[in-house]
Coordinates of C-alpha atoms and ligand atoms in Angstrom, one line a residue:
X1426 CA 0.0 0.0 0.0
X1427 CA 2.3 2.6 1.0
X1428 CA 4.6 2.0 -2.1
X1429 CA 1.3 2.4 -4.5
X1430 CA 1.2 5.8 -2.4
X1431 CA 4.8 6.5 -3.4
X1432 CA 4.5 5.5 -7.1
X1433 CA 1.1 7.6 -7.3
X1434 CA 3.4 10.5 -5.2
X1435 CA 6.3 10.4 -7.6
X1436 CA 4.0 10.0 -10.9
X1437 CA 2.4 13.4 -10.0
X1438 CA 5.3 14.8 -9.4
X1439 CA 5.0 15.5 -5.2
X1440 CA 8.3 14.2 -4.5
X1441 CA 9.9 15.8 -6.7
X1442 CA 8.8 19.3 -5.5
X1443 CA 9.2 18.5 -2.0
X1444 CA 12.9 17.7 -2.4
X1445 CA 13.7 21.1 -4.7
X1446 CA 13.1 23.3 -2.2
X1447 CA 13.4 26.6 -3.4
X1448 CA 16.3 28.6 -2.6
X1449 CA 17.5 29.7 0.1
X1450 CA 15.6 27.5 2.3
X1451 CA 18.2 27.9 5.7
X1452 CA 20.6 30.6 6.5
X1453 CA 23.0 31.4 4.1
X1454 CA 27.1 31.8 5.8
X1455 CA 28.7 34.7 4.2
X1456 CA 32.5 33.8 5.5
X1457 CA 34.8 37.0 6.8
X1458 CA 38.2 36.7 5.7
X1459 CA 39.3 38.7 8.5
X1460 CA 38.9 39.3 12.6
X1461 CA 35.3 40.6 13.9
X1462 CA 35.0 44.4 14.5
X1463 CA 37.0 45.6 11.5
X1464 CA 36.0 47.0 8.3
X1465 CA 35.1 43.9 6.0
X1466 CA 33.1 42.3 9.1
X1467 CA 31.6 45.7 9.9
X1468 CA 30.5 45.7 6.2
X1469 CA 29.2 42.6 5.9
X1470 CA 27.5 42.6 9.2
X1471 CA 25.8 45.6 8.3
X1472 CA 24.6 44.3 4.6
X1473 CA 23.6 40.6 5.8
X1474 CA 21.5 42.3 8.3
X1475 CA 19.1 44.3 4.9
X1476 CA 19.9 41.0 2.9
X1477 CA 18.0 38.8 5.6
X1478 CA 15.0 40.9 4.9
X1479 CA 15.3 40.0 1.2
X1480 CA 16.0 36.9 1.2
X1481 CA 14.1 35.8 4.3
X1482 CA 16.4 33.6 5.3
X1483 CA 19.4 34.2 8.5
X1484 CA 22.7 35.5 7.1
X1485 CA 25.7 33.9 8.9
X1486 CA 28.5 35.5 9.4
X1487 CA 31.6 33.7 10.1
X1488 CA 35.2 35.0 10.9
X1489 CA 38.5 32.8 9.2
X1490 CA 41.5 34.3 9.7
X1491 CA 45.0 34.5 8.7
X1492 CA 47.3 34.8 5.7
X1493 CA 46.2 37.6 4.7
X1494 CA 42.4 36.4 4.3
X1495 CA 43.6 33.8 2.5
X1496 CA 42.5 31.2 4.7
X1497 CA 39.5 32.4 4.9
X1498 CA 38.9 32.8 1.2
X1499 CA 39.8 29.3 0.5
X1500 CA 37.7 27.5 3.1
X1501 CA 35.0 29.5 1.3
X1502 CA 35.9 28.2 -2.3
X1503 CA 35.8 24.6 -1.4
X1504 CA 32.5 24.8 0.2
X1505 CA 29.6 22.9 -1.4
X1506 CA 28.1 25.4 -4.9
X1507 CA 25.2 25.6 -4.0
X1508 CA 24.6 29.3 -2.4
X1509 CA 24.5 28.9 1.0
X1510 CA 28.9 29.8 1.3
X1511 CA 29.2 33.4 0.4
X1512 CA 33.1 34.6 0.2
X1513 CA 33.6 38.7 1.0
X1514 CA 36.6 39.9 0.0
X1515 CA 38.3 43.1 -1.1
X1516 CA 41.2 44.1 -3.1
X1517 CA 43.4 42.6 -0.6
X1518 CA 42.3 38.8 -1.1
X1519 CA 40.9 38.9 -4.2
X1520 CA 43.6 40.6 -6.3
X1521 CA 46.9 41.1 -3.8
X1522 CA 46.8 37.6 -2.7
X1523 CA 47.3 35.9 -6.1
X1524 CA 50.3 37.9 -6.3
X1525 CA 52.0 36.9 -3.5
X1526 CA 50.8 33.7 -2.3
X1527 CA 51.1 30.2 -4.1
X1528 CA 47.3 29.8 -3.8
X1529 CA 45.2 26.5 -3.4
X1530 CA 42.5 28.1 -6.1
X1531 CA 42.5 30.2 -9.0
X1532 CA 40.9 33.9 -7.9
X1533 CA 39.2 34.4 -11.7
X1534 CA 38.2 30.9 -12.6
X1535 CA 37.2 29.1 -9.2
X1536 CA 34.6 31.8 -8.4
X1537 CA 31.5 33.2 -9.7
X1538 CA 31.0 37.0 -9.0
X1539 CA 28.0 38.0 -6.9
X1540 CA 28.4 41.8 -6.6
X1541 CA 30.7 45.0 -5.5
X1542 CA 29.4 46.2 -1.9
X1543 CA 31.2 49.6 -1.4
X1544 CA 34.7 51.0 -1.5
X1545 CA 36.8 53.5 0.4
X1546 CA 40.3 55.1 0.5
X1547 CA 42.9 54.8 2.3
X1548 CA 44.3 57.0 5.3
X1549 CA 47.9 57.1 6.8
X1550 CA 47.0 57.4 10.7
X1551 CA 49.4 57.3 13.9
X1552 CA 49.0 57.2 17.3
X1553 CA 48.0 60.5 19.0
X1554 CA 51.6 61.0 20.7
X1555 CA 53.8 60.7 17.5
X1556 CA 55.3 64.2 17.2
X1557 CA 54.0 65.0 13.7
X1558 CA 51.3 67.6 12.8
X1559 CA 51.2 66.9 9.1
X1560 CA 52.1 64.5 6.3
X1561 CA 55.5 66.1 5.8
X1562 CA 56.1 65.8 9.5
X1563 CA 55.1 63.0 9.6
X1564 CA 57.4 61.4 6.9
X1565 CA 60.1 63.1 8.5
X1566 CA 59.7 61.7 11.7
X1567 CA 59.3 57.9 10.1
X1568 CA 63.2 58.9 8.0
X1569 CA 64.3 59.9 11.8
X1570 CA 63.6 56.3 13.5
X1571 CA 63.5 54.4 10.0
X1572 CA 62.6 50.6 10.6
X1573 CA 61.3 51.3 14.3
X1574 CA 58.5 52.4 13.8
X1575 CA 55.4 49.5 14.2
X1576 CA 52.9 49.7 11.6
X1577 CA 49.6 47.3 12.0
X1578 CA 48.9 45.6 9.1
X1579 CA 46.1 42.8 9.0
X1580 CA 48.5 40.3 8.2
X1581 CA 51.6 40.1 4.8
X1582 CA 49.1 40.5 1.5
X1583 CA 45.8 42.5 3.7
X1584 CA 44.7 46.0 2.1
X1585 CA 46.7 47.4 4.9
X1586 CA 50.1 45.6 4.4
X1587 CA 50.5 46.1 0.8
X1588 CA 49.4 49.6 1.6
X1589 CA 52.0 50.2 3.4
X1590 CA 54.8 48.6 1.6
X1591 CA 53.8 51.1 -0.9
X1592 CA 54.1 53.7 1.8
X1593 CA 57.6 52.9 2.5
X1594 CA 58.3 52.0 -0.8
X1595 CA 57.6 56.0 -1.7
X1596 CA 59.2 57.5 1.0
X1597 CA 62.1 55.4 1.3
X1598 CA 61.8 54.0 4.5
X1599 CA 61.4 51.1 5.5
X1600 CA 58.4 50.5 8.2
X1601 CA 58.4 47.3 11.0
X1602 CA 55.2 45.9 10.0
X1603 CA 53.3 44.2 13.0
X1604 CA 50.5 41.6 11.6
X1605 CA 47.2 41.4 13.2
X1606 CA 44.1 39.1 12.0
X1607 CA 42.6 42.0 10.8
X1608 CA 42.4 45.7 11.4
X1609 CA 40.1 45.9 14.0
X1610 CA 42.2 44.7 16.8
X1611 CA 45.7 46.4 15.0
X1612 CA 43.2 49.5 15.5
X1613 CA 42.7 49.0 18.9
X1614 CA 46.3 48.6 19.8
X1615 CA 46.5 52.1 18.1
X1616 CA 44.2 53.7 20.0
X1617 CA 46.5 51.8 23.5
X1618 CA 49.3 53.0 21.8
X1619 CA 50.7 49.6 21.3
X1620 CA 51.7 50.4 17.7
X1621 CA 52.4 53.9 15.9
X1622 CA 50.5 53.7 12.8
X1623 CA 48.7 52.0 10.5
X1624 CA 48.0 52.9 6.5
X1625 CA 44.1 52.0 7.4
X1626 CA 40.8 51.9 5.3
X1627 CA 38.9 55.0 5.8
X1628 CA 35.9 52.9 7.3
X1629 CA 38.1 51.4 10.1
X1630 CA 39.7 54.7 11.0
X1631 CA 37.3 57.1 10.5
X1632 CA 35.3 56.8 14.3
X1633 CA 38.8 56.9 16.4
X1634 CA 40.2 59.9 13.9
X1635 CA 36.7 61.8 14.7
X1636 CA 36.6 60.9 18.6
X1637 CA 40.1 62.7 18.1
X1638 CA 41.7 59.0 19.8
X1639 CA 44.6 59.2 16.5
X1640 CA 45.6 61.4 14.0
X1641 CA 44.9 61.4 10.5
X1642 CA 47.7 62.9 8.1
X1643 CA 46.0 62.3 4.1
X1644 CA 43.5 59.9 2.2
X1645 CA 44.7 58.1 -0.6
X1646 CA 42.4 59.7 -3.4
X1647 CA 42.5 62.7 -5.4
X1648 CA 39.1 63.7 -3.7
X1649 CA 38.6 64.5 0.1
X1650 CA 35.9 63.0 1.9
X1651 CA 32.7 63.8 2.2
X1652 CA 32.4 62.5 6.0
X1653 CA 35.9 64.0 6.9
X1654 CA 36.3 67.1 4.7
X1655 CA 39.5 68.2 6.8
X1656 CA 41.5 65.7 6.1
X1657 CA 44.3 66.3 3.3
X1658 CA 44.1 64.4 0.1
X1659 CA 47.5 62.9 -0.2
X1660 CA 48.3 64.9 -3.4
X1661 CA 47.5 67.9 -1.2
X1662 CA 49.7 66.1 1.9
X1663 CA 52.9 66.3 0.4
X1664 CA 52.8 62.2 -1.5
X1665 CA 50.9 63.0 -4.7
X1666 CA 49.4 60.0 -6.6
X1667 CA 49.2 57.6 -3.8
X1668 CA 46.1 56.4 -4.6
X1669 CA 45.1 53.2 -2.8
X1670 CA 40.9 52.5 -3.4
X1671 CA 39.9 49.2 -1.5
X1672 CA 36.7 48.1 -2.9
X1673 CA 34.9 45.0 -1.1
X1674 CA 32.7 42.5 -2.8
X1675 CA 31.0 39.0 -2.7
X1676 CA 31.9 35.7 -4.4
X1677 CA 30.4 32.2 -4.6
X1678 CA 32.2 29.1 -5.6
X1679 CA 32.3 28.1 -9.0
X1680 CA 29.3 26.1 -9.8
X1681 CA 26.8 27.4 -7.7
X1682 CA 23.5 27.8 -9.4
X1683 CA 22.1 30.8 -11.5
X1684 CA 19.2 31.3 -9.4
X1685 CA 21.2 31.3 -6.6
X1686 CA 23.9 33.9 -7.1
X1687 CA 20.8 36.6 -8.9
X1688 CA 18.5 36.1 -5.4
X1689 CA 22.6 37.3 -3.7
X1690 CA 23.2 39.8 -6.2
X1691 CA 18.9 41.3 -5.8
X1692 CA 19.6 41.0 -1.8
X1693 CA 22.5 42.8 -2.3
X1694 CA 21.1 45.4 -4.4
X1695 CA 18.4 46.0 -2.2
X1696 CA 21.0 46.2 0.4
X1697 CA 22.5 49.2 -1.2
X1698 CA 19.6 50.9 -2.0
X1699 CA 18.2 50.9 1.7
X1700 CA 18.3 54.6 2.9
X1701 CA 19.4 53.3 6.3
X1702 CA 22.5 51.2 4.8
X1703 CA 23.3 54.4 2.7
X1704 CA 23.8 56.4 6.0
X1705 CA 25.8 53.9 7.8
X1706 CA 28.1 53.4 5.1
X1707 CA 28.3 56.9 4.0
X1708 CA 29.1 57.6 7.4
X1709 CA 32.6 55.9 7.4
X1710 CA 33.5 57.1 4.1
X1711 CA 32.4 53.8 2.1
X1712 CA 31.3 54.9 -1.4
X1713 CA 28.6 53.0 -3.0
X1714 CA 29.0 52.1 -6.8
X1715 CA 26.2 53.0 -9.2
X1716 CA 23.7 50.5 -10.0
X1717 CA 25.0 49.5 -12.9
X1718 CA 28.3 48.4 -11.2
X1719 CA 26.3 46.2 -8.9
X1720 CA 25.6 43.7 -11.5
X1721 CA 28.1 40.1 -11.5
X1722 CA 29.3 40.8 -14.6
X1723 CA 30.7 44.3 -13.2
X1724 CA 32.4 42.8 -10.8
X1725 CA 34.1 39.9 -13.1
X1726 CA 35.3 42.9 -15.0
X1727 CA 36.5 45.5 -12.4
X1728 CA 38.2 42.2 -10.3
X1729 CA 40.1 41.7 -13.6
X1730 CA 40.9 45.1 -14.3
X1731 CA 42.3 45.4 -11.0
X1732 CA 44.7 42.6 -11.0
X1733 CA 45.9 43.6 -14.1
X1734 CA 47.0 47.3 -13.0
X1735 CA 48.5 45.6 -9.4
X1736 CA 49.6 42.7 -10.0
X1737 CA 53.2 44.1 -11.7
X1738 CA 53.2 47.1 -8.9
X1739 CA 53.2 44.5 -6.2
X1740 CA 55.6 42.4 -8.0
X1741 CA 57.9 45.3 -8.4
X1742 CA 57.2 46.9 -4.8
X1743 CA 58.4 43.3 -3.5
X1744 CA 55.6 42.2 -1.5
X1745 CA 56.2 38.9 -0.3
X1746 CA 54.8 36.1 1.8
X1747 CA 57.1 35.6 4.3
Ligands
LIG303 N1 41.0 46.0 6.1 C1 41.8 45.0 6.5 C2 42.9 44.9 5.5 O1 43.9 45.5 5.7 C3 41.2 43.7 6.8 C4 40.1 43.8 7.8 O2 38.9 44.0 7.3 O3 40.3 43.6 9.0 O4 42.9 44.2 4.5

């Protein structure tokens, strides 16, 4: 009996729709390649919380660490395709990385774009009781003590590291880089004075430089800040052209379904389009892209655009993997 009530169940179909549930039917992980509280886990935090709404299902956020957010990026890439692993990354891990590290996955051909999220510059920051009032000071000081001075860095290949082996690099000094697992605790030690600086996204910085905890010198774009319209741009600081833009974005693993990664990207774009998001982003200096910038395809094109405009810089700035 009950198999004539599975034949007559599979012959209309039933069993069929019950398994194909459609997606996402659970919480979906997006995985942080880098320590809670810092920029990338502060932006995806924020934007899983609007993409819950639009995708009704729990966003996940978990932290892997180390390497540069390598780590973290490659436990994302061997998870199952089938939406529910999200990889954010950012200029550091998905276009740094493959130049420095021998890497377990390929960053163009082992993903599928989802979407950019938001991007910010750069700012060169210190700890309140370096004796510099300005850029130039500032570089002065750093030629004075050359290789003492401890610059966080969220580990060799983060935004922040090659950042500042760029730093040195133009100023000709070398810096004593101190790697965290990510910029949110380097930040803190900052703010303790454990460190002296840090070349630091904008959207890590930018609460500690207004609460007047460190100092600010220059952002590294040709435009100032909306959010922090005092601070220099580096052109107008005294190190003209040191123009660092770390943009942030999602990825799936290769293979995951259609469906899947357009229900991310719509989330995502709804996510950007939320008033509320806008504010908190704008806030830290995080720059939305345009809509049309939002789409995957965008993203595949921008990603490889960017590595091929950094991948010879890094090679000839010397950035290794220690
Ligand atoms: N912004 C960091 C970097 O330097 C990483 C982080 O989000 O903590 O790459």
């Amino acid at each position: 009996m009950k198999r004539a009530v599975l034949a007559a169940a599979l012959a209309l179909g039933l069993v069929g729709v019950a398994q194909a549930q459609p997606y996402p039917s659970r919480p979906i992980t997006i995985v942080v390649p880098f320590a809670a509280g810092g920029p990338t886990d502060a932006l995806a935090r924020t934007l899983g919380e609007r993409m819950r709404v639009s995708l009704g299902q729990a966003i996940l956020i978990e932290n892997v660490t180390g390497a540069g957010g390598s780590l973290g990026v490659g436990r994302a890439v061997q998870a199952a395709p089938d939406g529910y692993t999200v990889s954010m990354g950012h200029l550091g891990t998905h276009v740094v990385n493959g130049a420095i590290y021998p890497l377990k996955y390929d960053l163009l051909n082992d993903f599928e774009p989802v979407a950019l999220l938001a991007a910010n510059p750069m700012m060169v920051v210190s700890k309140n009781d370096v004796p510099a009032k300005n850029l130039r000071e500032l570089i002065d000081w750093l030629k004075a003590n050359s290789g003492k001075v401890a610059a966080g860095t969220a580990g060799v290949g983060s935004a922040s590291h090659f950042s500042g082996v760029y730093f040195q690099n133009l100023i000709k000094t070398p810096l004593n880089f101190v790697p965290y697992r990510g910029t949110g605790p380097a930040l803190q030690d900052l703010v303790a004075g454990q460190i002296d600086m840090i070349v630091d996204q904008a959207s890590n910085s930018m609460a500690q430089v207004q609460a007047g905890k460190i100092r600010a010198y220059a952002v590294t774009a040709n435009k100032r800040l909306a959010v922090a319209p005092d601070i220099p741009t580096v052109d107008e600081a005294g190190l003209s052209g040191f123009y660092i833009s770390i943009w942030n974005a999602l990825w799936v693993p290769k293979g995951t379904p259609r469906e899947a990664i357009a229900k991310l990207n719509a989330a995502v774009v709804d996510a950007l389009a939320d008033p509320a998001v806008r504010q908190r982003l704008a806030d830290v200096g995080l720059d939305i892209p345009p809509r049309e910038q939002q789409t995957p395809e965008a993203l595949a094109a921008h990603q490889k655009a960017e590595i091929d405009k950094w991948w010879p810089i890094i090679k000839a700035a010397n950035v290794k993997a220690e």
